[in-house]
Amino acid sequence: RGRAGLGLAAAAALSLTLAAWWRRRSRPLREVLFFPSPPSCTEALLAEAAGPGGASRPCSCPLPHGDCSLSRLLSLLLTARRSLEICLFAFSSPQLGSAVQLLHRRGVRVRVVTDAQYMGLQGSQIGLLRLAGIQVRHDQESGYMHHKFAIVDGRMVITGSLNWTTQAIQNNRENVLVMEDAEYVKPFLDEFERIWEEYNPINYRFF
Amino acid sequence: RGRAGLGLAAAAALSLTLAAWWRRRSRPLREVLFFPSPPSCTEALLAEAAGPGGASRPCSCPLPHGDCSLSRLLSLLLTARRSLEICLFAFSSPQLGSAVQLLHRRGVRVRVVTDAQYMGLQGSQIGLLRLAGIQVRHDQESGYMHHKFAIVDGRMVITGSLNWTTQAIQNNRENVLVMEDAEYVKPFLDEFERIWEEYNPINYRFF
């Protein structure tokens, strides 16, 4: 009878786990973040992501340390375990740059596509990412490479109006969508691979 | 017996209709459009939307007349029956401007929010929309009103990286998402109403 009870408990635990899995499977993340996001400290978030014990020292800087749209965006990016594709018109935010470098150091396969006109401007993170050994490709077209999206582990698309610049994060009205539905993720993955191939350096023209 | 057959047929028709309704209800539109979209003629689309018989004359201009990302975007906007909220950093596409004016004439309640810095530039559609009697409000902030979204009948959000300019449509790498999931529609509706109130002309400062 004790054994039957044990079996029953195990079955109950299994079905709870299955139910949770099913809920997760059947409820993909659907979220919208709005900006501007007030200036805030994200050191703890990055330190925690960098390794065990990293977040034990509380930061003493005068900025607020609570949740905001930027900290949410950082947290979602930092969930990457295998791959991160980034396709950005403008990338100059030091906080988002640190997050991307951290993922690269953690062994995540990071690939970046950007716009040639913007990447050379002062404050751009692109040079730092290249220095860190991250693969970056850029357009050579007359139009802009105006996308602003990232794909985490081939599972989640993060996209919207927001360029990854401190100006945009702190001052502009912007939106960022978080999407896990395959109807969105698949086309963005395809678009990234298409652009990645088109911007292959073997196609670059050097004037 | 004939009557019973009729009843059965009616019940079958009803259940088919209900099934179709349920399929529509349970499968919200989820779509991604990518740009650039090649130059194309959208006269037939606009003429058809303008009224019965409008599309009977085929257009003889030399541009291609097939489906493309721009024609799909126009078609989705033209499904509006009651309301259209638009929140755009830059709006200069004559084709999209015509569609918005057409909806306004058809009795759709159109409201437009835009960025003050851009709306005065040559080629902007904003002045034409105001002339046509459409309500427009703009920011008076130092940051940009950088959103690029529209909400159709409080049911569908259309948003992405694309400003509604011919330059962006024909030359840039851009994305536009079409979303009917409430998790996306509701926050964008709230954001629009928030901005609409904040940009109320009674708050404008005249220097």
Coordinates of C-alpha atoms in Angstrom, one line a residue:
Chain A
R1 CA 0.0 0.0 0.0
G2 CA 3.0 2.3 0.8
R3 CA 4.5 1.4 -2.5
A4 CA 1.2 2.2 -4.3
G5 CA 1.1 5.6 -2.5
L6 CA 4.7 6.2 -3.7
G7 CA 3.7 5.3 -7.2
L8 CA 0.7 7.7 -7.0
A9 CA 2.9 10.5 -5.8
A10 CA 5.4 9.9 -8.5
A11 CA 2.7 9.9 -11.1
A12 CA 1.2 13.1 -9.7
A13 CA 4.7 14.8 -9.7
L14 CA 5.2 13.6 -13.3
S15 CA 1.9 15.0 -14.5
L16 CA 2.5 18.3 -12.7
T17 CA 5.9 18.5 -14.5
L18 CA 4.3 17.6 -17.8
A19 CA 1.5 20.2 -17.2
A20 CA 4.1 22.9 -16.5
W21 CA 6.1 21.9 -19.6
W22 CA 2.9 22.0 -21.7
R23 CA 2.0 25.4 -20.3
R24 CA 5.4 26.7 -21.2
R25 CA 5.3 25.1 -24.6
S26 CA 1.8 26.3 -25.4
R27 CA 2.4 29.8 -24.0
P28 CA 5.3 31.4 -25.9
L29 CA 6.6 34.6 -24.5
R30 CA 4.8 37.6 -25.9
E31 CA 5.9 40.9 -24.4
V32 CA 6.3 44.6 -25.3
L33 CA 8.8 46.9 -23.8
F34 CA 8.4 50.7 -24.1
F35 CA 11.1 53.3 -23.9
P36 CA 12.4 55.8 -22.8
S37 CA 13.9 53.9 -19.9
P38 CA 15.3 56.1 -17.1
P39 CA 19.1 56.1 -16.6
S40 CA 19.8 53.1 -14.3
C41 CA 22.6 50.9 -13.1
T42 CA 22.9 47.4 -14.7
E43 CA 26.2 46.4 -13.1
A44 CA 24.7 43.8 -10.8
L45 CA 22.8 42.2 -13.8
L46 CA 26.0 41.9 -15.8
A47 CA 28.1 40.8 -12.9
E48 CA 25.6 38.1 -12.0
A49 CA 25.6 36.9 -15.7
A50 CA 29.4 36.9 -15.7
G51 CA 29.8 34.1 -13.2
P52 CA 28.9 32.7 -9.8
G53 CA 29.3 35.1 -6.9
G54 CA 29.5 38.0 -9.3
A55 CA 26.4 39.7 -8.0
S56 CA 27.2 39.4 -4.3
R57 CA 28.6 42.9 -4.0
P58 CA 25.8 45.4 -4.1
C59 CA 26.6 48.4 -6.3
S60 CA 26.9 51.7 -4.5
C61 CA 26.5 54.1 -7.4
P62 CA 23.8 56.8 -7.1
L63 CA 21.7 55.5 -10.1
P64 CA 18.5 53.6 -9.5
H65 CA 19.0 49.8 -9.5
G66 CA 15.4 48.6 -10.0
D67 CA 13.7 46.9 -13.0
C68 CA 13.2 49.0 -16.2
S69 CA 12.9 48.3 -19.9
L70 CA 16.6 48.3 -20.4
S71 CA 17.3 45.8 -17.6
R72 CA 14.5 43.6 -19.0
L73 CA 16.1 43.7 -22.5
L74 CA 19.5 42.9 -21.0
S75 CA 18.1 40.0 -19.0
L76 CA 16.4 38.5 -22.0
L77 CA 19.6 38.7 -24.1
L78 CA 21.6 37.2 -21.2
T79 CA 19.4 34.0 -21.4
A80 CA 21.4 33.0 -24.6
R81 CA 23.2 29.7 -24.2
R82 CA 24.1 28.7 -27.7
S83 CA 23.6 31.5 -30.3
L84 CA 22.9 35.2 -30.7
E85 CA 22.3 36.8 -34.0
I86 CA 22.2 40.6 -34.0
C87 CA 21.1 42.8 -36.9
L88 CA 21.3 46.5 -36.0
F89 CA 21.4 49.8 -37.8
A90 CA 23.1 51.6 -34.8
F91 CA 24.8 50.0 -31.8
S92 CA 26.5 52.3 -29.3
S93 CA 25.1 51.4 -25.9
P94 CA 28.0 50.4 -23.6
Q95 CA 25.7 48.3 -21.4
L96 CA 24.3 46.3 -24.3
G97 CA 27.8 46.0 -25.8
S98 CA 29.1 44.6 -22.5
A99 CA 26.3 42.0 -22.5
V100 CA 27.1 40.9 -26.0
Q101 CA 30.8 40.6 -25.2
L102 CA 30.0 38.6 -22.0
L103 CA 27.9 36.1 -24.0
H104 CA 30.8 35.8 -26.5
R105 CA 33.2 35.0 -23.6
R106 CA 30.7 32.5 -22.3
G107 CA 31.0 30.6 -25.5
V108 CA 27.7 31.7 -27.2
R109 CA 28.1 31.9 -31.0
V110 CA 27.6 35.7 -31.7
R111 CA 27.1 37.1 -35.2
V112 CA 26.5 40.8 -35.8
V113 CA 25.2 42.5 -39.0
T114 CA 25.3 46.3 -39.1
D115 CA 25.0 49.3 -41.3
A116 CA 28.3 50.6 -42.8
Q117 CA 27.4 54.3 -42.5
Y118 CA 26.8 54.1 -38.8
M119 CA 29.4 51.7 -37.6
G120 CA 32.3 54.2 -38.0
L121 CA 30.7 56.9 -35.9
Q122 CA 32.2 57.9 -32.6
G123 CA 30.8 55.8 -29.8
S124 CA 29.8 52.9 -31.9
Q125 CA 30.3 49.5 -30.2
I126 CA 31.1 47.7 -33.5
G127 CA 34.9 48.3 -33.3
L128 CA 35.0 47.0 -29.7
L129 CA 33.0 43.9 -30.7
R130 CA 35.4 43.2 -33.6
L131 CA 38.4 43.7 -31.2
A132 CA 36.9 41.1 -28.9
G133 CA 36.9 38.6 -31.7
I134 CA 33.2 38.7 -32.5
Q135 CA 32.2 38.2 -36.2
V136 CA 30.7 41.4 -37.7
R137 CA 29.5 41.9 -41.3
H138 CA 28.1 45.1 -42.8
D139 CA 26.3 46.3 -45.9
Q140 CA 27.7 48.0 -48.9
E141 CA 24.4 49.2 -50.3
S142 CA 23.0 52.7 -50.9
G143 CA 20.0 52.0 -48.7
Y144 CA 20.2 51.6 -44.9
M145 CA 20.5 48.2 -43.1
H146 CA 17.7 49.5 -40.9
H147 CA 16.7 46.4 -39.0
K148 CA 16.9 46.4 -35.2
F149 CA 16.6 42.8 -34.1
A150 CA 18.3 40.0 -32.2
I151 CA 17.6 36.2 -32.1
V152 CA 18.4 34.3 -29.0
D153 CA 19.1 30.6 -29.3
G154 CA 17.1 30.4 -32.5
R155 CA 14.0 30.5 -30.2
M156 CA 13.3 34.2 -29.4
V157 CA 13.2 37.3 -31.5
I158 CA 13.7 40.7 -30.0
T159 CA 12.8 43.5 -32.4
G160 CA 11.2 46.9 -32.7
S161 CA 12.0 50.6 -33.3
L162 CA 14.9 50.8 -30.9
N163 CA 18.4 51.2 -32.0
W164 CA 20.8 50.1 -29.3
T165 CA 22.0 53.6 -28.4
T166 CA 21.9 55.4 -25.1
Q167 CA 20.3 58.3 -26.8
A168 CA 17.4 56.1 -28.0
I169 CA 17.1 54.1 -24.7
Q170 CA 17.0 57.2 -22.5
N171 CA 15.3 59.8 -24.6
N172 CA 13.1 58.4 -27.4
R173 CA 9.6 56.9 -27.6
E174 CA 10.5 53.4 -28.7
N175 CA 9.1 49.9 -28.6
V176 CA 10.7 46.5 -28.4
L177 CA 8.8 43.2 -29.0
V178 CA 9.7 39.9 -27.5
M179 CA 8.4 37.0 -29.5
E180 CA 8.7 33.2 -29.4
D181 CA 6.0 32.2 -31.9
A182 CA 7.5 30.3 -34.7
E183 CA 5.6 32.4 -37.2
Y184 CA 7.8 35.3 -36.2
V185 CA 11.1 33.6 -35.3
K186 CA 11.4 31.6 -38.5
P187 CA 11.2 34.5 -41.0
F188 CA 13.7 36.6 -38.9
L189 CA 16.1 33.6 -38.8
D190 CA 15.8 33.3 -42.6
E191 CA 16.3 37.0 -43.1
F192 CA 19.4 37.0 -40.9
E193 CA 21.0 34.1 -42.8
R194 CA 20.1 35.7 -46.2
I195 CA 21.8 39.0 -45.1
W196 CA 24.7 37.2 -43.5
E197 CA 25.5 35.5 -46.8
E198 CA 25.0 38.6 -48.9
Y199 CA 27.3 40.6 -46.7
N200 CA 30.0 38.0 -46.8
P201 CA 33.4 39.8 -46.9
I202 CA 34.3 38.0 -50.1
N203 CA 31.7 40.2 -51.8
Y204 CA 33.1 43.5 -50.3
R205 CA 34.4 46.0 -52.9
F206 CA 37.4 47.9 -51.8
F207 CA 37.5 51.3 -53.6
Chain B
R1 CA -38.3 13.9 -44.5
G2 CA -37.4 16.8 -47.0
R3 CA -37.8 19.2 -44.1
A4 CA -35.5 17.1 -41.9
G5 CA -33.0 17.1 -44.7
L6 CA -33.2 20.8 -44.9
G7 CA -32.8 21.1 -41.2
L8 CA -29.7 18.9 -41.4
A9 CA -28.3 21.0 -44.2
A10 CA -28.9 24.2 -42.3
A11 CA -27.2 22.7 -39.2
A12 CA -24.3 21.5 -41.3
A13 CA -23.9 25.0 -42.9
L14 CA -24.1 26.6 -39.4
S15 CA -21.5 24.3 -38.0
L16 CA -19.2 25.0 -40.9
T17 CA -19.6 28.7 -40.4
L18 CA -19.0 28.3 -36.7
A19 CA -15.9 26.2 -37.4
A20 CA -14.6 28.8 -39.8
W21 CA -15.2 31.6 -37.2
W22 CA -13.5 29.5 -34.5
R23 CA -10.5 28.9 -36.8
R24 CA -10.3 32.6 -37.5
R25 CA -10.7 33.4 -33.8
S26 CA -8.2 30.9 -32.6
R27 CA -5.5 31.7 -35.3
P28 CA -4.7 35.3 -35.0
L29 CA -2.8 36.8 -38.0
R30 CA 1.0 36.6 -37.4
E31 CA 3.0 37.8 -40.4
V32 CA 6.3 39.4 -41.2
L33 CA 6.9 41.6 -44.2
F34 CA 10.5 42.4 -45.3
F35 CA 11.7 45.4 -47.3
P36 CA 13.0 46.7 -49.7
S37 CA 9.9 46.3 -51.8
P38 CA 10.5 47.0 -55.5
P39 CA 8.8 50.1 -57.1
S40 CA 5.3 49.0 -58.0
C41 CA 1.9 50.3 -59.0
T42 CA -0.7 50.3 -56.3
E43 CA -3.4 52.4 -58.1
A44 CA -5.7 49.4 -58.6
L45 CA -5.6 48.6 -54.9
L46 CA -6.5 52.1 -53.9
A47 CA -9.2 52.4 -56.6
E48 CA -10.8 49.2 -55.5
A49 CA -10.8 50.4 -51.9
A50 CA -12.2 53.8 -52.9
G51 CA -15.5 52.3 -54.0
P52 CA -17.4 49.7 -56.2
G53 CA -16.3 49.6 -59.8
G54 CA -13.1 51.5 -59.0
A55 CA -10.8 48.7 -59.9
S56 CA -12.5 47.8 -63.2
R57 CA -10.1 49.9 -65.3
P58 CA -6.7 48.1 -65.4
C59 CA -3.8 50.5 -64.9
S60 CA -1.5 50.8 -68.0
C61 CA 1.6 52.3 -66.3
P62 CA 4.9 50.6 -66.9
L63 CA 5.5 49.6 -63.2
P64 CA 4.9 46.0 -62.0
H65 CA 1.4 45.5 -60.6
G66 CA 1.8 42.2 -58.6
D67 CA 1.9 41.5 -54.9
C68 CA 4.8 42.9 -52.9
S69 CA 5.5 43.9 -49.3
L70 CA 4.1 47.5 -49.9
S71 CA 0.9 46.2 -51.5
R72 CA 0.4 43.8 -48.6
L73 CA 0.9 46.6 -46.1
L74 CA -1.6 48.8 -48.0
S75 CA -4.2 45.9 -48.1
L76 CA -4.0 45.3 -44.4
L77 CA -4.4 49.0 -43.6
L78 CA -7.4 49.2 -46.0
T79 CA -9.2 46.5 -44.0
A80 CA -10.0 49.3 -41.4
R81 CA -13.7 49.8 -40.9
R82 CA -13.9 51.8 -37.6
S83 CA -10.6 53.2 -36.4
L84 CA -7.0 53.7 -37.4
E85 CA -4.3 54.9 -35.0
I86 CA -1.0 55.8 -36.5
C87 CA 2.2 56.6 -34.6
L88 CA 5.1 57.4 -37.0
F89 CA 8.5 59.1 -36.8
A90 CA 8.5 59.8 -40.5
F91 CA 5.6 59.7 -43.0
S92 CA 6.2 60.8 -46.6
S93 CA 5.0 57.9 -48.8
P94 CA 2.3 59.2 -51.1
Q95 CA 0.8 55.8 -51.5
L96 CA 0.4 55.2 -47.8
G97 CA -0.8 58.8 -47.5
S98 CA -3.5 58.2 -50.1
A99 CA -4.6 55.1 -48.2
V100 CA -5.0 57.0 -44.9
Q101 CA -6.9 59.8 -46.6
L102 CA -9.2 57.2 -48.3
L103 CA -10.0 55.6 -45.0
H104 CA -10.7 59.0 -43.4
R105 CA -13.2 59.8 -46.3
R106 CA -14.8 56.4 -45.8
G107 CA -15.7 57.4 -42.2
V108 CA -12.9 55.6 -40.4
R109 CA -11.8 57.5 -37.3
V110 CA -8.1 58.3 -38.0
R111 CA -5.7 59.7 -35.4
V112 CA -2.1 60.4 -36.2
V113 CA 0.9 61.0 -33.8
T114 CA 4.2 62.1 -35.3
D115 CA 7.6 63.6 -34.5
A116 CA 7.8 67.4 -34.6
Q117 CA 11.3 67.5 -36.2
Y118 CA 10.4 65.4 -39.1
M119 CA 6.9 66.6 -40.0
G120 CA 8.0 69.9 -41.4
L121 CA 10.5 68.4 -43.9
Q122 CA 9.7 68.6 -47.6
G123 CA 7.7 65.6 -48.8
S124 CA 6.1 64.9 -45.4
Q125 CA 2.5 63.7 -45.7
I126 CA 1.5 65.3 -42.4
G127 CA 0.5 68.7 -43.8
L128 CA -1.7 66.9 -46.4
L129 CA -3.4 64.8 -43.8
R130 CA -4.1 67.9 -41.7
L131 CA -5.5 69.7 -44.7
A132 CA -7.8 66.7 -45.3
G133 CA -9.2 67.2 -41.8
I134 CA -7.4 64.3 -40.1
Q135 CA -6.4 64.8 -36.5
V136 CA -2.6 65.0 -36.0
R137 CA -0.7 65.5 -32.8
H138 CA 3.1 65.8 -32.4
D139 CA 5.7 65.7 -29.7
Q140 CA 7.5 68.7 -28.1
E141 CA 10.3 66.7 -26.6
S142 CA 14.0 66.6 -27.0
G143 CA 14.0 62.9 -27.8
Y144 CA 12.4 61.5 -30.9
M145 CA 8.9 60.1 -31.2
H146 CA 10.5 57.1 -32.9
H147 CA 7.6 54.6 -33.0
K148 CA 6.5 53.2 -36.4
F149 CA 3.2 51.5 -35.7
A150 CA -0.5 51.5 -36.7
I151 CA -3.5 49.9 -35.0
V152 CA -6.4 48.8 -37.2
D153 CA -9.9 48.6 -35.6
G154 CA -8.3 48.0 -32.2
R155 CA -7.7 44.5 -33.4
M156 CA -4.4 44.4 -35.4
V157 CA -1.0 46.1 -34.7
I158 CA 1.3 46.8 -37.6
T159 CA 4.8 47.7 -36.4
G160 CA 8.5 47.3 -37.1
S161 CA 11.6 49.2 -38.3
L162 CA 9.9 50.8 -41.3
N163 CA 9.2 54.5 -41.5
W164 CA 6.5 55.2 -44.1
T165 CA 8.8 56.8 -46.6
T166 CA 9.5 55.9 -50.2
Q167 CA 13.2 55.9 -49.4
A168 CA 12.8 53.3 -46.7
I169 CA 10.2 51.2 -48.6
Q170 CA 12.3 51.0 -51.8
N171 CA 15.9 51.0 -50.6
N172 CA 16.3 49.9 -47.0
R173 CA 16.4 46.5 -45.2
E174 CA 13.3 46.8 -43.0
N175 CA 10.8 44.6 -41.3
V176 CA 7.1 45.0 -40.5
L177 CA 5.2 42.8 -38.2
V178 CA 1.5 42.1 -38.3
M179 CA 0.0 41.0 -35.0
E180 CA -3.4 40.2 -33.7
D181 CA -2.5 38.6 -30.4
A182 CA -4.0 40.6 -27.5
E183 CA -0.7 40.5 -25.7
Y184 CA 0.7 42.8 -28.4
V185 CA -2.4 44.8 -29.4
K186 CA -3.4 45.9 -25.9
P187 CA 0.0 47.5 -24.9
F188 CA 0.2 49.3 -28.2
L189 CA -3.3 50.7 -27.8
D190 CA -2.5 51.9 -24.3
E191 CA 0.8 53.4 -25.5
F192 CA -1.1 55.3 -28.2
E193 CA -3.7 56.7 -25.8
R194 CA -1.0 57.7 -23.4
I195 CA 0.9 59.6 -26.1
W196 CA -2.3 61.0 -27.6
E197 CA -3.1 62.6 -24.2
E198 CA 0.4 63.8 -23.5
Y199 CA 0.6 65.5 -27.0
N200 CA -2.8 67.2 -26.5
P201 CA -2.5 70.7 -28.1
I202 CA -3.6 72.3 -24.9
N203 CA -0.1 71.3 -23.6
Y204 CA 1.8 72.8 -26.6
R205 CA 4.2 75.6 -25.7
F206 CA 4.4 78.4 -28.3
F207 CA 7.8 80.0 -28.1

